[in-house]
mmCIF file of C-alpha atoms and ligand atoms in Angstrom:
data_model
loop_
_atom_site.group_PDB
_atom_site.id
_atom_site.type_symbol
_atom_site.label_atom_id
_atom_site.label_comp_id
_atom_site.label_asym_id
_atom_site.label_seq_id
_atom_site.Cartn_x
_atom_site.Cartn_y
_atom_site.Cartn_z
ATOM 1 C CA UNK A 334 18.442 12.241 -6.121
ATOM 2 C CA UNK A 335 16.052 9.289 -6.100
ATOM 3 C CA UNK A 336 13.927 8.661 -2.857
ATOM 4 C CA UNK A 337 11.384 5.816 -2.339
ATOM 5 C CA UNK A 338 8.199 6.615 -0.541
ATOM 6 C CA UNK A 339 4.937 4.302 -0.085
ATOM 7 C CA UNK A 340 2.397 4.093 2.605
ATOM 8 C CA UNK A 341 0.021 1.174 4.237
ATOM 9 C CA UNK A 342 -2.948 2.045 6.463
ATOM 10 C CA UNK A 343 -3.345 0.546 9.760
ATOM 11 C CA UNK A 344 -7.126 -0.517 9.409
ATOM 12 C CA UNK A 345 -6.686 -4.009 9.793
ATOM 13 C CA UNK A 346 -4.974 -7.177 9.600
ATOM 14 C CA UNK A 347 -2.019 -7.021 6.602
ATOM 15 C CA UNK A 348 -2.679 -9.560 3.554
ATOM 16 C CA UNK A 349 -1.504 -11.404 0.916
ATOM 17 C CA UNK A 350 -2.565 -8.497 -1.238
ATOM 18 C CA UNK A 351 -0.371 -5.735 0.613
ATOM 19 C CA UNK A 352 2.361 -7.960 0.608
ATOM 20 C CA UNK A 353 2.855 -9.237 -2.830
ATOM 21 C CA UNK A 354 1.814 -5.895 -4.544
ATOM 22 C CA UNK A 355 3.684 -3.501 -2.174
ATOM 23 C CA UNK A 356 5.665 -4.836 0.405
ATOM 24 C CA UNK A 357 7.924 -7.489 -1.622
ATOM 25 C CA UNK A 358 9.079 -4.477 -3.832
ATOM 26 C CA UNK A 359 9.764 -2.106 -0.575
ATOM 27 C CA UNK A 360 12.194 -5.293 0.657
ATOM 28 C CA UNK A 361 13.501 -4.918 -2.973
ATOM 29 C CA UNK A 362 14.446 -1.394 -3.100
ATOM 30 C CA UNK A 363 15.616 -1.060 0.046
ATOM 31 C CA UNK A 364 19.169 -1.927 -1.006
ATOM 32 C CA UNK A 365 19.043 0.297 -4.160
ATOM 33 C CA UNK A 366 17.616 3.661 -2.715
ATOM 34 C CA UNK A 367 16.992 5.759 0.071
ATOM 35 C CA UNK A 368 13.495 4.932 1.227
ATOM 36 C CA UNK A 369 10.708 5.965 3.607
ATOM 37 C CA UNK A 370 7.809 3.747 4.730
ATOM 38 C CA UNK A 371 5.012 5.329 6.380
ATOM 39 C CA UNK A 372 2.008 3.903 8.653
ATOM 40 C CA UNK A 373 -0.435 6.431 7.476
ATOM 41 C CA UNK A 374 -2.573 6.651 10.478
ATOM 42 C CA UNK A 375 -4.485 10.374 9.176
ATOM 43 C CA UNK A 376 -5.674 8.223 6.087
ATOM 44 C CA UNK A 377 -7.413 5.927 8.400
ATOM 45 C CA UNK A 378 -9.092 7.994 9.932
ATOM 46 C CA UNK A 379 -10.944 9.146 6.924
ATOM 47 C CA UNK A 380 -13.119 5.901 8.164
ATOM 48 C CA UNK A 381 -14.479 5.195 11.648
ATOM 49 C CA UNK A 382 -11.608 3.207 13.602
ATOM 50 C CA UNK A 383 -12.020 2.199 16.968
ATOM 51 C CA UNK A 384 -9.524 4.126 18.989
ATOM 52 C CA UNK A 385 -7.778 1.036 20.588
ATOM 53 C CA UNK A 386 -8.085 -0.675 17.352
ATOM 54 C CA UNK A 387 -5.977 2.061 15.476
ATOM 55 C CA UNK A 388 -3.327 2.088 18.187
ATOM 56 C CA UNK A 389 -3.011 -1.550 17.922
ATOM 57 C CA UNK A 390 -2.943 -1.728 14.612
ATOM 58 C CA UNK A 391 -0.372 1.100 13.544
ATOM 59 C CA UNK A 392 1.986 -1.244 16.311
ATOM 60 C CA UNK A 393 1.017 -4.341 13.685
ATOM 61 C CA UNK A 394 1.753 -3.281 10.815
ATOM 62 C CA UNK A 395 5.178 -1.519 12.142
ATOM 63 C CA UNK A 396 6.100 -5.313 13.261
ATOM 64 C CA UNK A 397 4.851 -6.506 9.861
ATOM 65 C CA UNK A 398 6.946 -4.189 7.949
ATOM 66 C CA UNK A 399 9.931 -4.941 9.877
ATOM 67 C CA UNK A 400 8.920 -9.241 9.668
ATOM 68 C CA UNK A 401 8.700 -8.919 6.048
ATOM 69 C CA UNK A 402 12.310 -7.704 6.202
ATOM 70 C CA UNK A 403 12.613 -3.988 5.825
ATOM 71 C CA UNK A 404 15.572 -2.441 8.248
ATOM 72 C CA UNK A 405 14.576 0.131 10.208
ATOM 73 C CA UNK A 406 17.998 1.432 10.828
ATOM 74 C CA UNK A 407 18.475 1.924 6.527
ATOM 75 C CA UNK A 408 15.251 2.990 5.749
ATOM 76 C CA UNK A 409 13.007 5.542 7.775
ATOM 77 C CA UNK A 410 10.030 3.803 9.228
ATOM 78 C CA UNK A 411 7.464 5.719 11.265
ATOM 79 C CA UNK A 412 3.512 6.816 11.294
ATOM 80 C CA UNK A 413 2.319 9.711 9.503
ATOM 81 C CA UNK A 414 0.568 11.532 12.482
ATOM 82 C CA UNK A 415 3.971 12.109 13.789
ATOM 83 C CA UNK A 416 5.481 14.122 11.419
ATOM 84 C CA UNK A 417 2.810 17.491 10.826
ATOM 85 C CA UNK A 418 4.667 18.297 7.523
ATOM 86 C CA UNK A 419 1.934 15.808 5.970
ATOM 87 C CA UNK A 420 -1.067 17.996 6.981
ATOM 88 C CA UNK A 421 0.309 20.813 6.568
ATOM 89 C CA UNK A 422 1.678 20.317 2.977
ATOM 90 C CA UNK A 423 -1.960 18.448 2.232
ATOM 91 C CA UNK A 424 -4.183 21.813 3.377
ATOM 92 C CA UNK A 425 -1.829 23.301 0.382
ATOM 93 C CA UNK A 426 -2.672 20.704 -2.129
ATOM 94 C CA UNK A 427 -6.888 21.409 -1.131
ATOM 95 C CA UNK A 428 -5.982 24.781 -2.201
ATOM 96 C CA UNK A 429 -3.968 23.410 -5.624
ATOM 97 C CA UNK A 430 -6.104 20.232 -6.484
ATOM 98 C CA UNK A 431 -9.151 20.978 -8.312
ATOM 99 C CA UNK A 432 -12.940 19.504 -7.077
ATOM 100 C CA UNK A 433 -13.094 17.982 -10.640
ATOM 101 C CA UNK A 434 -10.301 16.114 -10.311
ATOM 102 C CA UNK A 435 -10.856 14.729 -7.038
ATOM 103 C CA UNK A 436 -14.690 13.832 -8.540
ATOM 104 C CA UNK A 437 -13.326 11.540 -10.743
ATOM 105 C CA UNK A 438 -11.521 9.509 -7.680
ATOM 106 C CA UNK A 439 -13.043 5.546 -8.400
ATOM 107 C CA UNK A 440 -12.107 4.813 -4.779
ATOM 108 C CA UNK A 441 -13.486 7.505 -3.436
ATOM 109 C CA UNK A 442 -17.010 6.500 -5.078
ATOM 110 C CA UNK A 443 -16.025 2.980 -3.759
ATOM 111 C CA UNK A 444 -15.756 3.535 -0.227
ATOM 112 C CA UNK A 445 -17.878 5.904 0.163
ATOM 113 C CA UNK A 446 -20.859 3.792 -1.291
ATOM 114 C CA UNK A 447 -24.394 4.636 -2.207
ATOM 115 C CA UNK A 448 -24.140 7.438 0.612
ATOM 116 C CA UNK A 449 -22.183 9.771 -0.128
ATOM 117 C CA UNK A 450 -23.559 12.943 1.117
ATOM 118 C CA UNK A 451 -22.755 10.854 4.329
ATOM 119 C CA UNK A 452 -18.437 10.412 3.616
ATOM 120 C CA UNK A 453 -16.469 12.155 5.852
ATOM 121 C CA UNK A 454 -14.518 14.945 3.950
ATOM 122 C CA UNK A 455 -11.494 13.587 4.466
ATOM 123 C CA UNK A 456 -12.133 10.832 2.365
ATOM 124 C CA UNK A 457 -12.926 13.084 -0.207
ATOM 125 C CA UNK A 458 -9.410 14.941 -0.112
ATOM 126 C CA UNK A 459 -7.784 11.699 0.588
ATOM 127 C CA UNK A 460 -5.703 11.562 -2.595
ATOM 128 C CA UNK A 461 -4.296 15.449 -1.547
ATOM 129 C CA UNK A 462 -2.867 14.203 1.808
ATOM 130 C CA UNK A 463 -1.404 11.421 -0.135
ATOM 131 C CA UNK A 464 0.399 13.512 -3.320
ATOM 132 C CA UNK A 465 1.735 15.423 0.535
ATOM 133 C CA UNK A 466 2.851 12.481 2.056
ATOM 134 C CA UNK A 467 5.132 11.984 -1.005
ATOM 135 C CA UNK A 468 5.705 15.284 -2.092
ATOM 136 C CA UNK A 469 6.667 16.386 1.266
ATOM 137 C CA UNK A 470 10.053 14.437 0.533
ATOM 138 C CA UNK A 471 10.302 15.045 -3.405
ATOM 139 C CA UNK A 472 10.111 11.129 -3.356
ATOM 140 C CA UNK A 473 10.789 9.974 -7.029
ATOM 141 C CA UNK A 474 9.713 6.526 -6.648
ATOM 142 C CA UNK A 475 6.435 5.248 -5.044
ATOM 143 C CA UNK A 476 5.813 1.266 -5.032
ATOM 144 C CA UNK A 477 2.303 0.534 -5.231
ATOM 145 C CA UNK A 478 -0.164 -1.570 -6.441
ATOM 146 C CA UNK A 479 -2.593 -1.384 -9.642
ATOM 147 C CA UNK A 480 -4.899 -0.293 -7.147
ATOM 148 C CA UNK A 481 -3.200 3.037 -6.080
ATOM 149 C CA UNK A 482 -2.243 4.391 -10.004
ATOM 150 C CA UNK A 483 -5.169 6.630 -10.108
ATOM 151 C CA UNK A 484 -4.185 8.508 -6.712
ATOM 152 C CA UNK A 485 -0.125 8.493 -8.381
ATOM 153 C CA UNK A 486 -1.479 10.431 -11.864
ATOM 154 C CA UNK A 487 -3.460 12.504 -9.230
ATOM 155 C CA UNK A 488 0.122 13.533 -7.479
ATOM 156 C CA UNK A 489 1.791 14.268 -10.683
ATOM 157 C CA UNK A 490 -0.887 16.729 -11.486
ATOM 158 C CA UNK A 491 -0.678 18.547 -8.242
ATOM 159 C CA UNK A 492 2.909 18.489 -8.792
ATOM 160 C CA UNK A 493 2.645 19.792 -11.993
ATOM 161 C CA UNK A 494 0.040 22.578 -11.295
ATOM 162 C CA UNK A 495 1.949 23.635 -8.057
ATOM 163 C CA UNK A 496 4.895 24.231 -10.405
ATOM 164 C CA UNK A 497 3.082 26.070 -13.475
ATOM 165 C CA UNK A 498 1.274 28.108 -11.250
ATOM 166 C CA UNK A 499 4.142 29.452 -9.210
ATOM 167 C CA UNK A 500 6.643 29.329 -11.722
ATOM 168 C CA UNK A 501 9.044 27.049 -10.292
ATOM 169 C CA UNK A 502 10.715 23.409 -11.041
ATOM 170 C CA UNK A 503 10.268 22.698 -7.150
ATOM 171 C CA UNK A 504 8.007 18.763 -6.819
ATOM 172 C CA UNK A 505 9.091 16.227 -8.676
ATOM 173 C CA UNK A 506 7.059 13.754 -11.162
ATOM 174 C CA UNK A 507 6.596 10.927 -8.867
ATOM 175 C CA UNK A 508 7.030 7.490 -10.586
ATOM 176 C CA UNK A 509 5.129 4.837 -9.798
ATOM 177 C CA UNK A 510 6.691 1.216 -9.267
ATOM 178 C CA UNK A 511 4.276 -1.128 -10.252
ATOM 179 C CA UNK A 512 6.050 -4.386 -10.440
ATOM 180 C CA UNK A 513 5.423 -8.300 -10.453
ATOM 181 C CA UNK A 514 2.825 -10.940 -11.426
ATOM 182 C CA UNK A 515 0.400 -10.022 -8.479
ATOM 183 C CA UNK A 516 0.375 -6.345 -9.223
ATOM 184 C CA UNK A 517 -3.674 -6.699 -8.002
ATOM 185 C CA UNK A 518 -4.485 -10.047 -5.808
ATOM 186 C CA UNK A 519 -7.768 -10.836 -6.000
ATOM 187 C CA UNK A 520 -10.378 -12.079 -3.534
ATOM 188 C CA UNK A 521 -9.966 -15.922 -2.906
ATOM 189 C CA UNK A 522 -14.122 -15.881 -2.482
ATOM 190 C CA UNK A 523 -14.479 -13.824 -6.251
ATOM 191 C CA UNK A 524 -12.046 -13.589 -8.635
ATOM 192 C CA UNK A 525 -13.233 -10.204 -9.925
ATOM 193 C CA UNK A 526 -13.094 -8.811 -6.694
ATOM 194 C CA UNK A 527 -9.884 -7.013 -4.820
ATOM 195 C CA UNK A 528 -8.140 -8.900 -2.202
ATOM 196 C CA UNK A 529 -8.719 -6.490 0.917
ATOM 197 C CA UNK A 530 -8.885 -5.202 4.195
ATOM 198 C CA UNK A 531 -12.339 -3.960 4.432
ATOM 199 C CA UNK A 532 -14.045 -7.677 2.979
ATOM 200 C CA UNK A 533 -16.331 -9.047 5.239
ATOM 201 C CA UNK A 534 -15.474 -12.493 4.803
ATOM 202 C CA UNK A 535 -12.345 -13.477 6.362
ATOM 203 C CA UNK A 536 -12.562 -16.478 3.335
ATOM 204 C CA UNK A 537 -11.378 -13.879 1.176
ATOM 205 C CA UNK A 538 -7.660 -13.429 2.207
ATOM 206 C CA UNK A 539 -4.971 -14.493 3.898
ATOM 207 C CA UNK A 540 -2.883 -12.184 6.404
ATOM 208 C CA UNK A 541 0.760 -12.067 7.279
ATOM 209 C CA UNK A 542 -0.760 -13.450 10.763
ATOM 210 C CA UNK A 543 -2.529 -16.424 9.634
ATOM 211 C CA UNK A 544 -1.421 -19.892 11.038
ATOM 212 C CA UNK A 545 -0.401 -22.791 8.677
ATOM 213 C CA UNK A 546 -3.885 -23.929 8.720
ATOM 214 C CA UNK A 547 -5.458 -21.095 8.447
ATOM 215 C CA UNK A 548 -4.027 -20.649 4.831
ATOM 216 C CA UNK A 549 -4.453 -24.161 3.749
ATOM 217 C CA UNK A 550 -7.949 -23.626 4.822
ATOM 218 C CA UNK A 551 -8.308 -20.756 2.642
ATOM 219 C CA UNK A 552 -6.107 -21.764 -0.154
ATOM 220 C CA UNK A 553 -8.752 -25.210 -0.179
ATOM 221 C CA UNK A 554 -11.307 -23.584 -0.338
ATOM 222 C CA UNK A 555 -10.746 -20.667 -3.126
ATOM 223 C CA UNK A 556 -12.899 -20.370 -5.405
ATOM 224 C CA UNK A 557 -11.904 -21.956 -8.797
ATOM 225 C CA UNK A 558 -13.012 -22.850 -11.616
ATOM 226 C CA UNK A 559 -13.350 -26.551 -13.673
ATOM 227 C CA UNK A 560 -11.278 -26.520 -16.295
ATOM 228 C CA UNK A 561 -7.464 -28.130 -15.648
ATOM 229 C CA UNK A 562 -4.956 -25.609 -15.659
ATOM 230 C CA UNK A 563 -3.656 -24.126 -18.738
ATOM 231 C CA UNK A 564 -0.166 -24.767 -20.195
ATOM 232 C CA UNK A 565 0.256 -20.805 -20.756
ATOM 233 C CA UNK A 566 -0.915 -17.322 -19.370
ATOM 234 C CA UNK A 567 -2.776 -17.119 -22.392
ATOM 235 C CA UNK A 568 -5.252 -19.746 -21.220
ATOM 236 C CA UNK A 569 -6.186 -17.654 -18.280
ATOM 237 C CA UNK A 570 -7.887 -14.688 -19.906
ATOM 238 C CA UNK A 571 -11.760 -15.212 -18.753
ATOM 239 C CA UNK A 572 -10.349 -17.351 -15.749
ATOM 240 C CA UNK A 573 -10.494 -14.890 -13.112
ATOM 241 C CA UNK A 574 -9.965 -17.266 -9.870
ATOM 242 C CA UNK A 575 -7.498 -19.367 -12.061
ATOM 243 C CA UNK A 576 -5.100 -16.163 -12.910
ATOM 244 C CA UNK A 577 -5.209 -14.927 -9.422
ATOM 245 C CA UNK A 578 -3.768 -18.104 -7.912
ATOM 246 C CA UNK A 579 -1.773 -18.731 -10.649
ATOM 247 C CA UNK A 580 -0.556 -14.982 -10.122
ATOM 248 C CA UNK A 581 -0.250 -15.501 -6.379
ATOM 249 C CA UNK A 582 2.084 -18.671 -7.072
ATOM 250 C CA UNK A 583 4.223 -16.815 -9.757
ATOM 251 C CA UNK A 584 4.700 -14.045 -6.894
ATOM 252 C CA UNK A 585 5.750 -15.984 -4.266
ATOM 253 C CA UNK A 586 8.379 -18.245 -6.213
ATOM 254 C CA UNK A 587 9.902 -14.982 -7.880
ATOM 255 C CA UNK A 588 8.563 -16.324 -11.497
ATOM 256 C CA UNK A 589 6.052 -15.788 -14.545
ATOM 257 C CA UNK A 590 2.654 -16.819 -14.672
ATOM 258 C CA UNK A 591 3.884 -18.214 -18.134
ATOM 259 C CA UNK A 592 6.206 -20.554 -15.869
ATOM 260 C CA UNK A 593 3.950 -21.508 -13.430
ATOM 261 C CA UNK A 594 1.347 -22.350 -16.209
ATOM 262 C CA UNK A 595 4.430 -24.600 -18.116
ATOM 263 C CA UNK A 596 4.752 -26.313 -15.012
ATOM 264 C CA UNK A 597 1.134 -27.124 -13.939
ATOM 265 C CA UNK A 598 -0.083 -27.550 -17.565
ATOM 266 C CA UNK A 599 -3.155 -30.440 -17.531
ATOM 267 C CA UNK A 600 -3.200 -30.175 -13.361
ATOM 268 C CA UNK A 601 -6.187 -30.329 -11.501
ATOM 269 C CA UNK A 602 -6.820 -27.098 -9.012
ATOM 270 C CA UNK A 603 -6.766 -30.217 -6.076
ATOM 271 C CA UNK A 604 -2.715 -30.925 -6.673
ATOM 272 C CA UNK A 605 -1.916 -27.067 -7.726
ATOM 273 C CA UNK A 606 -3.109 -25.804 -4.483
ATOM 274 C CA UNK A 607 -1.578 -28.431 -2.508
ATOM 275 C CA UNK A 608 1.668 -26.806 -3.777
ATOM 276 C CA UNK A 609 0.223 -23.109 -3.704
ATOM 277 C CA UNK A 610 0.109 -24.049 0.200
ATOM 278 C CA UNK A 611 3.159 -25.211 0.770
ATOM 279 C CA UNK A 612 4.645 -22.411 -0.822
ATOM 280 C CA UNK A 613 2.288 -19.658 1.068
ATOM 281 C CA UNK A 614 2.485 -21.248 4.528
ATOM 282 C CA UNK A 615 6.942 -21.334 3.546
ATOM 283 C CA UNK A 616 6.692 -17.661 3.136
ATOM 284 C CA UNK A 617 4.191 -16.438 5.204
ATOM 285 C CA UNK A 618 4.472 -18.373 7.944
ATOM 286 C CA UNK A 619 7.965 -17.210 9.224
ATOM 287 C CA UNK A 620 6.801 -13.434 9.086
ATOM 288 C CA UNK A 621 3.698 -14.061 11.060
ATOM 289 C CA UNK A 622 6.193 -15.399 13.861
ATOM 290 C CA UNK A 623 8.072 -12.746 13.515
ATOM 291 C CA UNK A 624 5.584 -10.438 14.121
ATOM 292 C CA UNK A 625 4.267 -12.217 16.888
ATOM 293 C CA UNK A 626 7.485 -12.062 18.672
ATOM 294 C CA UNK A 627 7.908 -8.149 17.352
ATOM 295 C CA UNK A 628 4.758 -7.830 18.793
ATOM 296 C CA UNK A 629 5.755 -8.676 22.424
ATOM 297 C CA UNK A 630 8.105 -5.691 22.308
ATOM 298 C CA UNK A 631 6.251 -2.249 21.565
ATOM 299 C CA UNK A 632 8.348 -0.418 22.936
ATOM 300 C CA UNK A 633 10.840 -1.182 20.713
ATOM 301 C CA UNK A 634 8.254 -1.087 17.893
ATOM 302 C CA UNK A 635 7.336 2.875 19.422
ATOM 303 C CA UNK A 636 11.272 3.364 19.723
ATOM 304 C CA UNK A 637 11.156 2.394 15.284
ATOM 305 C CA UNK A 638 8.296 5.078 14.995
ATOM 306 C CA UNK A 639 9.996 7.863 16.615
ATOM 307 C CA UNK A 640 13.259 7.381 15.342
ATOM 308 C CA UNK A 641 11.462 7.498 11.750
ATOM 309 C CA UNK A 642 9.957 10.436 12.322
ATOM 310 C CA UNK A 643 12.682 12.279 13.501
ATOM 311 C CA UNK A 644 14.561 11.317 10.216
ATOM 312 C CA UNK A 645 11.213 11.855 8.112
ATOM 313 C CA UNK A 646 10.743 15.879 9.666
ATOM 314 C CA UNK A 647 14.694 16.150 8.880
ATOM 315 C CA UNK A 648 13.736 15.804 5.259
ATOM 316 C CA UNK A 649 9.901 17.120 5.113
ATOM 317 C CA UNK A 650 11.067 20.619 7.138
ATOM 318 C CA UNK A 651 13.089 22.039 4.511
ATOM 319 C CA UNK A 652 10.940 21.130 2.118
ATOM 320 C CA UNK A 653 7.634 22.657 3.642
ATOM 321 C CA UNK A 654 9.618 25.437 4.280
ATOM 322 C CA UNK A 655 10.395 26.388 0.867
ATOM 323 C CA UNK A 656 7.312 25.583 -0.117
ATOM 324 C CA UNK A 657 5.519 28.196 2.225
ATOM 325 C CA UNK A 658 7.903 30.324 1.012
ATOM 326 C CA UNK A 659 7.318 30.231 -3.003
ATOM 327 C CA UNK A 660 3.922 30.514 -1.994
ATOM 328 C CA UNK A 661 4.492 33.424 -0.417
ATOM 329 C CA UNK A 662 3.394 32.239 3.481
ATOM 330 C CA UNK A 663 6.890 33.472 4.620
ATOM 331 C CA UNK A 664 9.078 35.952 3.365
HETATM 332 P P1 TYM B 1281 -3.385 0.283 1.390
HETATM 333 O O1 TYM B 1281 -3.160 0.412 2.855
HETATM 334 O O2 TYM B 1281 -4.763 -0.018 0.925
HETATM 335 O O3 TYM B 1281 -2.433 -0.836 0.799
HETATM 336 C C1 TYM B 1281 -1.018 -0.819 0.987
HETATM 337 C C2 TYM B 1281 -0.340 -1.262 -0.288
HETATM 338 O O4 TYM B 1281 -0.814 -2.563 -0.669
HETATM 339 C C3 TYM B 1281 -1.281 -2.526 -2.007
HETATM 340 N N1 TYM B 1281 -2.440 -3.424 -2.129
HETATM 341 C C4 TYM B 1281 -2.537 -4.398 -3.042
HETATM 342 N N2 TYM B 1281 -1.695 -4.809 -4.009
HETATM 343 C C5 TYM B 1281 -2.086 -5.855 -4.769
HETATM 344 N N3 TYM B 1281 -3.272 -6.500 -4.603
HETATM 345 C C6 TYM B 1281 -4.145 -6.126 -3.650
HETATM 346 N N4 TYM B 1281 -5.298 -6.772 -3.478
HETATM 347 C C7 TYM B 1281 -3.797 -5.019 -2.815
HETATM 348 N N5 TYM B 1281 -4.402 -4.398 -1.773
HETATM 349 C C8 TYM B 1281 -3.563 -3.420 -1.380
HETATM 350 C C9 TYM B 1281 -1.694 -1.080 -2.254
HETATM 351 O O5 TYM B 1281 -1.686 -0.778 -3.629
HETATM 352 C C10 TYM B 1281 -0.640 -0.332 -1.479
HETATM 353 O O6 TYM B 1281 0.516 -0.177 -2.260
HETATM 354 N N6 TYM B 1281 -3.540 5.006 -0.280
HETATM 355 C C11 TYM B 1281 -2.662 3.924 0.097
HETATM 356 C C12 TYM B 1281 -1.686 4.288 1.189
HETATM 357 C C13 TYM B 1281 -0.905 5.537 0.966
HETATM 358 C C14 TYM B 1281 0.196 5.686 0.082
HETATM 359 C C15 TYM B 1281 0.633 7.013 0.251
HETATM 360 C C16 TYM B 1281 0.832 4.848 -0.811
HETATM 361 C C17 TYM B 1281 -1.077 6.710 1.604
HETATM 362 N N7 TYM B 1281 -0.154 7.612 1.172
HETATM 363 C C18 TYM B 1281 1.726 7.535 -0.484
HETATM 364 C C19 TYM B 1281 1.911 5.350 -1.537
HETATM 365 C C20 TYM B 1281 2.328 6.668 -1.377
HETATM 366 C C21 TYM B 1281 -3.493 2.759 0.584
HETATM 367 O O7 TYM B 1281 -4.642 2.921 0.986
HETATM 368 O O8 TYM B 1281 -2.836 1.575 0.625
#
């Protein structure tokens, strides 16, 4: 049987990035699969969050999820700390993963920085928790972007070893979704550069909660290049801020970057982002209000989170169960 899974972290506000590379496709499959879409609040914590912060946040990106138009009553919505399969099915990957593999981890050296000796050690098993939060369902599918392939191949060989070494067919190969032109949205400030939470300039992206001038701000001032804009895709290679707002525009219109570059061919960047903004504030805009207003209700946002995790342990039980038994934790 096929079953979506994909998580966001609640660490701050949601962006352009996390919607066009994950979100989009979770509104996609929604109608074509059974799906589960998790707040994961235990990755979070792998860096410092402000207690108050967290608890906000998990509540914001619940509303965002729901604004960008998944249904919480098809698909099983809730945060991660909820249901304890996660954990517990994560202390058995430590024990499966090997340190090598988790050494070669880019995002690991990423966050953790120049000092590393200093990371908390759940950063380090990060990817583990992650191959449990989607092995802990046999999910098949897991919509993603570029950014989280690494962590996916990391899965599929915990999967794997789990079954060679105890002889079973019982985890799935995850696949990962990787889909659209905006697969990895790039920083508005530097084109070579991820879009993303964690960047200290604000400059650098726009979020799901931005007003409509707020992202004409941004989109104005993006970095770009001087060239005029290129009559194909081809024309972009070497034009980092050019194929990222190119990319961004293909996105949001459902299109190629090929047709967006047929389109714009000879344009200045001053006329192409007048239309970039009018197209990010037409689909942006209504989900921020929508999470505004989602926003005045947490209860009913809580009420989403439960519910989800009630279905989620319905699934994940079973599943742990079995798996404690092939290891041999229960007879
Ligand atoms: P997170 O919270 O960083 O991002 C959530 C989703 O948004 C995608 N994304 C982007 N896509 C395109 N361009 C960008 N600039 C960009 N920034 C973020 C991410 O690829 C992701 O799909 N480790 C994950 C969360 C996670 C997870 C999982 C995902 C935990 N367990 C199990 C799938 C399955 C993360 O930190 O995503």
């Amino acid at each position: 049987m096929d079953r979506v899974f994909s998580g966001i972290q609640p660490t701050g506000d949601m962006h352009l990035g996390n919607y066009l590379g994950a979100l989009r496709n979770w509104v996609r499959m929604q109608t074509q699969y059974e799906c589960l879409y998790c707040v994961v609040d235990l990755h979070a914590i792998t860096l410092w969050q402000e207690p108050a912060d967290l608890s906000k946040h998990i509540l914001e990106v619940t509303a965002g999820l729901v604004a960008s138009g998944l249904d919480p009553k098809t698909n099983i919505i809730f945060n991660q700390s909820r249901v304890s399969a996660h954990a517990e099915l994560a202390w058995v990957f430590n024990c499966v993963a090997r340190l090598g593999w988790l050494n070669r981890m880019t995002q690991f050296k990423d966050k953790a920085g120049k000092n590393r000796e200093n990371a908390s050690v759940g950063l380090y098993a990060y990817p583990n928790l992650m191959a449990a939060d989607i092995l802990a369902y046999k999910a098949t599918h897991v919509p993603v972007g570029e950014d989280q392939k690494q962590h996916l191949e990391l899965a599929r060989d915990i999967a794997q070893k789990f079954n060679n070494d105890y002889g079973v067919e019982h985890f799935p190969q995850p696949e990962p979704v990787i889909q659209g032109p905006a697969t990895r949205v790039m920083s508005l400030r530097d084109g070579t550069k991820k879009m993303s939470k964690s960047d200290p300039s604000e400059a650098s992206r726009i979020t799901m909660t931005d007003s409509a001038d707020d992202i004409a701000q941004k989109i104005r001032r993006a970095k770009t290049d001087m060239e005029p804009l290129p009559d194909s895709a081809k024309g972009l290679e070497a034009r980092p801020e050019a194929a990222n707002l190119i990319g961004i525009y293909a996105a949001l219109s459902d299109t190629s970057a090929d047709a967006v570059c047929q389109k714009f061919a000879g344009a200045q960047f001053s006329a192409f982002k007048e239309a970039l903004t009018e197209l990010a504030v037409a689909s942006l805009a209504p989900i921020g209000t929508k999470m505004a207003d989602l926003m005045k209700n947490q209860d009913y946002l809580d009420e989403i989170l439960i519910d989800g995790a009630n279905r989620a342990r319905a699934i994940a039980e079973p599943i742990l169960a079995e798996t404690y038994k092939i290891v041999g934790l229960r007879r």
